[in-house]
Amino acid sequence: MLGLLVFGLPLEKTIGSKEFCLFYMVTGALSGFFSYLVYKFTGYYNIVLLGASGAVYAVLFAYAVFFPRSIIYIWGFIPVPAPVMVLIYAIIELGSQFFTASNVAHMTHLFGFLAAWLYFVIRMRIHPLKIWKNSYK
């Protein structure tokens, strides 16, 4: 929830409260739905998905799209550009999904990124890779 506060406030100020609310709800629902489908089709029928982490990861992705030159300081002293942070989190979640055993739905976090990508491309007509590429020319 700290991530929602830190990355959500500037995002909400940029896109407006109504669009932010729609983005948060749609990406949260989509990330949970996609994750549920993956679990169901891989044989996990008694899965319970609870929380808003998919939507929070989508907010992080959106922050990196709207503020691509923003620097986030990890542990207060390691500077990381926002798009690189998204990439690092994606790698961590992929690794956690396939190489660790836990009760965390890492796939939901990854689908949060995917849902945000789809939201940008379909609703906002924004292509995140183009924005990130153009930001660092």
mmCIF file of C-alpha atoms in Angstrom, residues 1-2 4 38 40 45 47 60 69 74 80 105 114 123-124 137:
data_model
loop_
_atom_site.group_PDB
_atom_site.id
_atom_site.type_symbol
_atom_site.label_atom_id
_atom_site.label_comp_id
_atom_site.label_asym_id
_atom_site.label_seq_id
_atom_site.Cartn_x
_atom_site.Cartn_y
_atom_site.Cartn_z
ATOM 1 C CA MET A 1 0.000 0.000 0.000
ATOM 2 C CA LEU A 2 2.999 2.259 0.438
ATOM 3 C CA LEU A 4 0.080 2.792 -4.032
ATOM 4 C CA VAL A 38 -3.728 -19.728 -15.373
ATOM 5 C CA LYS A 40 -7.373 -23.173 -13.170
ATOM 6 C CA TYR A 45 -8.805 -25.560 -8.551
ATOM 7 C CA ILE A 47 -6.999 -21.260 -5.323
ATOM 8 C CA LEU A 60 3.858 1.084 -10.724
ATOM 9 C CA ARG A 69 12.788 9.801 -16.345
ATOM 10 C CA ILE A 74 16.067 1.875 -3.458
ATOM 11 C CA VAL A 80 17.010 3.355 -10.444
ATOM 12 C CA ALA A 105 0.388 -15.131 -6.328
ATOM 13 C CA LEU A 114 0.157 -7.025 -18.572
ATOM 14 C CA ARG A 123 -7.882 2.714 -23.911
ATOM 15 C CA MET A 124 -5.222 5.418 -23.872
ATOM 16 C CA LYS A 137 17.388 9.121 -26.778
#
